[in-house]
């Protein structure tokens, strides 16, 4: 493993004041930055002069670099530079292909961390005074991709088995949530993550399934606030955790 580090950074929806302090620190400490087309000029102006910058942006209909080329370029940069920032619009993990880049880098043993950003839904709604949830009006929120990789609207994007579901304020109701979703046809082995005190120093998380959700939540409910994430995307973290455990076992053998 080389000792370089890649940070996938969410730059928010455009207003430079919506950049997080952590994102700003990452930008300021980068030796190289790869940014996409959604990054505003004001944010680009924050990149230090001595930092190498690469526009790998893609605009609909005028592809500059394919995702495969970006992955490869990102990896190459990580071999050449100590700290590489991949600056992406909004949040890297919400329709941002951050998951694909993370997997690609992890498969090559490049240390990679993620700085979340304000996603377009949150930014645009706030700027129009639209509360995305509101007691009595809206109690769940679905974020859809309006186009497939071929560009058209793909109705299977509304397929429930491919939806990620996130439950806020659900720790004490985990048993009912699990039972209801299984009754609704979700497979009991659907991957679930329970994350308490998320992003804080005392973060605790458990990965399991819809069937083990009640037990996980029971075990962790003294650590609230907690969030429940359900869907096959959780399996990507499980896979990575298994790889880490195997690596630790190999090193300690
Ligand atoms: N990762 C990004 C989304 C990338 S997909 C995020 O979390 O926001 C690109 C789409 O995001 C655009 O086609 C548009 O639908 C939306 N988007 C991103 N920034 C936006 C903005 N400032 N205003 C309106 N829509 C925006």
Tab-separated table of C-alpha atoms and ligand atoms in Angstrom:
chain	number	residue	atom	x	y	z
A	1	UNK	CA	0.000	0.000	0.000
A	2	UNK	CA	1.381	3.450	-0.849
A	3	UNK	CA	1.008	6.152	1.810
A	4	UNK	CA	-0.951	8.616	-0.272
A	5	UNK	CA	-4.460	9.545	0.574
A	6	UNK	CA	-7.471	10.385	-1.582
A	7	UNK	CA	-10.357	12.458	-0.231
A	8	UNK	CA	-13.674	12.386	-2.052
A	9	UNK	CA	-15.045	15.807	-1.208
A	10	UNK	CA	-18.590	17.078	-1.632
A	11	UNK	CA	-18.533	20.739	-2.657
A	12	UNK	CA	-22.246	21.378	-2.190
A	13	UNK	CA	-24.637	22.834	-4.765
A	14	UNK	CA	-22.561	25.842	-5.800
A	15	UNK	CA	-22.816	28.622	-3.209
A	16	UNK	CA	-19.270	28.765	-1.772
A	17	UNK	CA	-20.683	29.493	1.673
A	18	UNK	CA	-22.286	26.041	1.610
A	19	UNK	CA	-18.892	24.380	1.477
A	20	UNK	CA	-18.136	22.641	4.771
A	21	UNK	CA	-15.081	23.608	6.841
A	22	UNK	CA	-13.817	20.050	6.392
A	23	UNK	CA	-14.141	20.383	2.605
A	24	UNK	CA	-12.268	23.686	2.702
A	25	UNK	CA	-9.479	22.142	4.809
A	26	UNK	CA	-9.197	19.254	2.330
A	27	UNK	CA	-8.990	21.671	-0.615
A	28	UNK	CA	-6.324	23.697	1.168
A	29	UNK	CA	-4.213	20.635	1.961
A	30	UNK	CA	-4.426	19.008	-1.482
A	31	UNK	CA	-1.438	18.475	-3.767
A	32	UNK	CA	-3.733	17.693	-6.682
A	33	UNK	CA	-7.440	18.270	-7.248
A	34	UNK	CA	-9.652	16.586	-9.820
A	35	UNK	CA	-12.912	18.473	-10.132
A	36	UNK	CA	-16.066	18.051	-12.115
A	37	UNK	CA	-18.252	20.369	-14.175
A	38	UNK	CA	-20.595	21.293	-11.329
A	39	UNK	CA	-17.925	23.050	-9.263
A	40	UNK	CA	-18.494	26.802	-9.161
A	41	UNK	CA	-15.802	29.356	-10.042
A	42	UNK	CA	-15.838	30.773	-6.491
A	43	UNK	CA	-14.963	27.367	-5.083
A	44	UNK	CA	-12.264	26.779	-7.713
A	45	UNK	CA	-10.749	30.112	-6.630
A	46	UNK	CA	-10.088	28.569	-3.173
A	47	UNK	CA	-7.638	26.017	-4.620
A	48	UNK	CA	-4.085	26.956	-3.543
A	49	UNK	CA	-1.771	28.153	-6.345
A	50	UNK	CA	0.728	25.333	-5.790
A	51	UNK	CA	-1.926	22.632	-6.135
A	52	UNK	CA	-2.247	20.840	-9.470
A	53	UNK	CA	-5.804	21.051	-10.807
A	54	UNK	CA	-7.534	18.915	-13.393
A	55	UNK	CA	-10.964	19.425	-14.872
A	56	UNK	CA	-12.345	15.941	-15.386
A	57	UNK	CA	-15.860	17.347	-15.730
A	58	UNK	CA	-18.462	15.744	-17.843
A	59	UNK	CA	-21.422	17.570	-19.221
A	60	UNK	CA	-24.442	15.786	-20.634
A	61	UNK	CA	-23.881	15.181	-24.364
A	62	UNK	CA	-20.270	16.417	-24.350
A	63	UNK	CA	-18.325	13.796	-22.422
A	64	UNK	CA	-14.820	14.865	-21.581
A	65	UNK	CA	-13.594	11.770	-19.741
A	66	UNK	CA	-15.456	8.520	-19.158
A	67	UNK	CA	-15.944	7.335	-15.573
A	68	UNK	CA	-13.456	4.522	-16.229
A	69	UNK	CA	-10.884	7.086	-17.379
A	70	UNK	CA	-11.539	9.258	-14.312
A	71	UNK	CA	-11.087	6.245	-11.997
A	72	UNK	CA	-7.805	5.366	-13.647
A	73	UNK	CA	-6.586	8.967	-13.633
A	74	UNK	CA	-7.520	9.325	-9.952
A	75	UNK	CA	-5.538	6.197	-9.147
A	76	UNK	CA	-2.527	7.426	-11.141
A	77	UNK	CA	-2.626	10.761	-9.319
A	78	UNK	CA	-2.705	8.929	-5.973
A	79	UNK	CA	0.574	7.234	-6.923
A	80	UNK	CA	2.163	10.590	-7.694
A	81	UNK	CA	0.821	12.851	-4.956
A	82	UNK	CA	0.477	12.630	-1.192
A	83	UNK	CA	-2.983	14.171	-0.892
A	84	UNK	CA	-5.386	14.019	-3.804
A	85	UNK	CA	-8.811	15.620	-3.584
A	86	UNK	CA	-11.632	14.496	-5.850
A	87	UNK	CA	-13.978	17.475	-5.705
A	88	UNK	CA	-17.548	16.687	-6.655
A	89	UNK	CA	-20.756	18.694	-6.805
A	90	UNK	CA	-23.244	18.235	-3.969
A	91	UNK	CA	-22.578	15.082	-1.998
A	92	UNK	CA	-20.177	12.478	-3.437
A	93	UNK	CA	-22.482	9.590	-2.558
A	94	UNK	CA	-25.732	10.993	-3.935
A	95	UNK	CA	-25.791	10.314	-7.669
A	96	UNK	CA	-22.180	11.409	-7.704
A	97	UNK	CA	-20.427	8.128	-8.623
A	98	UNK	CA	-18.461	8.545	-5.406
A	99	UNK	CA	-19.253	4.924	-4.571
A	100	UNK	CA	-17.678	3.720	-7.810
A	101	UNK	CA	-14.540	5.792	-7.244
A	102	UNK	CA	-14.271	4.613	-3.636
A	103	UNK	CA	-14.527	0.961	-4.688
A	104	UNK	CA	-11.966	1.406	-7.454
A	105	UNK	CA	-9.455	3.005	-5.065
A	106	UNK	CA	-10.073	0.543	-2.221
A	107	UNK	CA	-9.526	-2.376	-4.593
A	108	UNK	CA	-6.091	-0.866	-5.236
A	109	UNK	CA	-5.427	-0.329	-1.523
A	110	UNK	CA	-5.471	3.455	-1.737
A	111	UNK	CA	-6.510	5.011	1.565
A	112	UNK	CA	-9.692	6.927	0.794
A	113	UNK	CA	-11.944	9.051	2.963
A	114	UNK	CA	-15.153	10.882	2.174
A	115	UNK	CA	-16.244	14.398	3.108
A	116	UNK	CA	-19.994	14.727	2.660
A	117	UNK	CA	-21.479	17.765	0.984
A	118	UNK	CA	-24.840	19.473	0.876
A	119	UNK	CA	-26.747	17.653	-1.813
A	120	UNK	CA	-28.715	19.537	-4.489
A	121	UNK	CA	-32.042	18.456	-2.981
A	122	UNK	CA	-31.190	20.049	0.376
A	123	UNK	CA	-29.573	23.139	-1.164
A	124	UNK	CA	-32.280	23.867	-3.736
A	125	UNK	CA	-35.135	23.181	-1.308
A	126	UNK	CA	-33.627	25.471	1.333
A	127	UNK	CA	-33.102	28.270	-1.155
A	128	UNK	CA	-36.812	28.122	-2.076
A	129	UNK	CA	-38.030	27.689	1.517
A	130	UNK	CA	-39.341	24.195	0.732
A	131	UNK	CA	-39.028	21.921	3.773
A	132	UNK	CA	-38.264	18.481	2.329
A	133	UNK	CA	-39.970	16.936	5.330
A	134	UNK	CA	-42.519	18.577	7.569
A	135	UNK	CA	-44.671	17.025	10.256
A	136	UNK	CA	-48.096	16.552	8.720
A	137	UNK	CA	-47.018	17.156	5.101
A	138	UNK	CA	-44.072	14.964	4.221
A	139	UNK	CA	-42.624	12.194	6.368
A	140	UNK	CA	-40.332	10.414	3.915
A	141	UNK	CA	-38.113	11.493	1.074
A	142	UNK	CA	-37.097	9.616	-2.067
A	143	UNK	CA	-34.219	10.765	-4.236
A	144	UNK	CA	-34.455	9.387	-7.786
A	145	UNK	CA	-32.047	9.348	-10.670
A	146	UNK	CA	-34.032	10.777	-13.584
A	147	UNK	CA	-31.857	9.119	-16.200
A	148	UNK	CA	-30.119	5.802	-16.818
A	149	UNK	CA	-26.501	5.450	-17.932
A	150	UNK	CA	-27.887	5.509	-21.503
A	151	UNK	CA	-29.511	8.867	-20.821
A	152	UNK	CA	-33.211	7.945	-20.849
A	153	UNK	CA	-35.559	7.669	-17.905
A	154	UNK	CA	-35.374	4.078	-16.701
A	155	UNK	CA	-38.581	3.026	-14.868
A	156	UNK	CA	-36.690	0.248	-13.045
A	157	UNK	CA	-35.026	3.078	-11.120
A	158	UNK	CA	-38.198	3.112	-9.044
A	159	UNK	CA	-37.810	-0.639	-8.326
A	160	UNK	CA	-38.106	-0.968	-4.521
A	161	UNK	CA	-35.419	-3.646	-4.299
A	162	UNK	CA	-32.919	-1.095	-5.596
A	163	UNK	CA	-33.952	1.652	-3.241
A	164	UNK	CA	-31.887	2.765	-0.323
A	165	UNK	CA	-34.109	3.562	2.621
A	166	UNK	CA	-32.981	5.665	5.540
A	167	UNK	CA	-34.922	5.839	8.783
A	168	UNK	CA	-34.423	8.822	11.030
A	169	UNK	CA	-35.805	8.591	14.586
A	170	UNK	CA	-36.350	4.831	14.160
A	171	UNK	CA	-34.200	3.258	16.887
A	172	UNK	CA	-37.078	2.553	19.269
A	173	UNK	CA	-39.295	1.325	16.429
A	174	UNK	CA	-36.734	-0.987	14.809
A	175	UNK	CA	-38.802	-4.076	15.533
A	176	UNK	CA	-41.914	-2.660	13.810
A	177	UNK	CA	-39.845	-1.296	10.898
A	178	UNK	CA	-38.230	-4.694	10.347
A	179	UNK	CA	-41.533	-6.578	10.602
A	180	UNK	CA	-43.368	-4.153	8.305
A	181	UNK	CA	-40.709	-4.206	5.598
A	182	UNK	CA	-40.508	-8.008	5.632
A	183	UNK	CA	-44.326	-8.161	5.382
A	184	UNK	CA	-44.091	-5.773	2.430
A	185	UNK	CA	-41.873	-8.265	0.609
A	186	UNK	CA	-38.377	-7.095	1.512
A	187	UNK	CA	-36.013	-10.023	1.901
A	188	UNK	CA	-35.012	-10.668	5.548
A	189	UNK	CA	-31.368	-10.775	4.425
A	190	UNK	CA	-31.501	-7.235	2.966
A	191	UNK	CA	-28.430	-5.430	4.293
A	192	UNK	CA	-28.953	-2.912	7.096
A	193	UNK	CA	-26.585	-0.523	8.870
A	194	UNK	CA	-27.291	1.099	12.226
A	195	UNK	CA	-25.119	4.155	12.843
A	196	UNK	CA	-25.149	5.991	16.180
A	197	UNK	CA	-23.423	9.281	16.995
A	198	UNK	CA	-22.517	9.357	13.290
A	199	UNK	CA	-19.390	11.326	12.298
A	200	UNK	CA	-18.663	12.136	15.944
A	201	UNK	CA	-15.620	10.815	17.820
A	202	UNK	CA	-17.742	8.181	19.553
A	203	UNK	CA	-19.448	6.923	16.382
A	204	UNK	CA	-20.632	3.329	16.642
A	205	UNK	CA	-22.017	1.277	13.797
A	206	UNK	CA	-23.211	-2.232	13.148
A	207	UNK	CA	-23.856	-3.939	9.862
A	208	UNK	CA	-26.476	-6.652	9.663
A	209	UNK	CA	-29.728	-7.502	7.934
A	210	UNK	CA	-33.397	-6.638	8.143
A	211	UNK	CA	-33.840	-9.762	10.262
A	212	UNK	CA	-31.135	-8.732	12.748
A	213	UNK	CA	-32.179	-5.051	12.820
A	214	UNK	CA	-34.267	-5.287	16.037
A	215	UNK	CA	-31.380	-6.896	17.943
A	216	UNK	CA	-28.853	-4.367	16.580
A	217	UNK	CA	-31.052	-1.413	17.519
A	218	UNK	CA	-31.721	-2.862	20.979
A	219	UNK	CA	-27.999	-3.250	21.583
A	220	UNK	CA	-27.237	0.275	20.404
A	221	UNK	CA	-30.186	2.304	21.614
A	222	UNK	CA	-28.255	3.737	24.588
A	223	UNK	CA	-25.989	5.383	21.999
A	224	UNK	CA	-28.632	7.515	20.243
A	225	UNK	CA	-29.039	9.520	18.084
A	226	UNK	CA	-29.074	6.697	15.605
A	227	UNK	CA	-29.862	6.239	11.947
A	228	UNK	CA	-30.919	3.079	10.095
A	229	UNK	CA	-29.821	2.606	6.467
A	230	UNK	CA	-31.314	-0.245	4.481
A	231	UNK	CA	-30.558	-1.511	0.991
A	232	UNK	CA	-28.053	-3.457	-1.028
A	233	UNK	CA	-25.676	-0.452	-1.028
A	234	UNK	CA	-24.992	-1.288	2.621
A	235	UNK	CA	-23.479	-4.527	1.328
A	236	UNK	CA	-20.637	-2.490	-0.182
A	237	UNK	CA	-19.509	-1.493	3.320
A	238	UNK	CA	-19.985	-5.055	4.593
A	239	UNK	CA	-17.773	-6.334	1.807
A	240	UNK	CA	-15.102	-3.770	2.627
A	241	UNK	CA	-15.301	-4.579	6.354
A	242	UNK	CA	-14.828	-8.276	5.629
A	243	UNK	CA	-11.774	-7.479	3.515
A	244	UNK	CA	-10.319	-5.379	6.362
A	245	UNK	CA	-10.938	-8.166	8.890
A	246	UNK	CA	-9.261	-10.712	6.615
A	247	UNK	CA	-6.312	-8.336	6.148
A	248	UNK	CA	-6.017	-7.848	9.963
A	249	UNK	CA	-6.129	-11.634	10.473
A	250	UNK	CA	-3.475	-12.100	7.797
A	251	UNK	CA	-1.199	-9.487	9.410
A	252	UNK	CA	-1.601	-10.908	12.917
A	253	UNK	CA	-1.059	-14.543	11.761
B	1	LIG	N1	-23.820	14.646	-6.246
B	1	LIG	C1	-24.719	15.722	-6.638
B	1	LIG	C2	-25.654	15.325	-7.764
B	1	LIG	C3	-24.938	14.994	-9.073
B	1	LIG	S1	-26.084	14.578	-10.336
B	1	LIG	C4	-25.498	16.204	-5.423
B	1	LIG	O1	-25.438	15.570	-4.354
B	1	LIG	O2	-26.150	17.233	-5.512
B	1	LIG	C5	-26.248	16.132	-11.150
B	1	LIG	C6	-27.637	16.686	-10.945
B	1	LIG	O3	-27.744	17.278	-9.664
B	1	LIG	C7	-27.998	17.778	-11.899
B	1	LIG	O4	-28.433	17.280	-13.147
B	1	LIG	C8	-29.127	18.455	-11.166
B	1	LIG	O5	-30.310	17.707	-11.268
B	1	LIG	C9	-28.655	18.357	-9.727
B	1	LIG	N2	-27.956	19.561	-9.268
B	1	LIG	C10	-26.696	19.643	-8.800
B	1	LIG	N3	-26.393	20.899	-8.390
B	1	LIG	C11	-27.514	21.621	-8.604
B	1	LIG	C12	-27.869	22.975	-8.386
B	1	LIG	N4	-26.997	23.850	-7.882
B	1	LIG	N5	-29.111	23.369	-8.736
B	1	LIG	C13	-30.001	22.516	-9.253
B	1	LIG	N6	-29.730	21.214	-9.469
B	1	LIG	C14	-28.513	20.785	-9.153
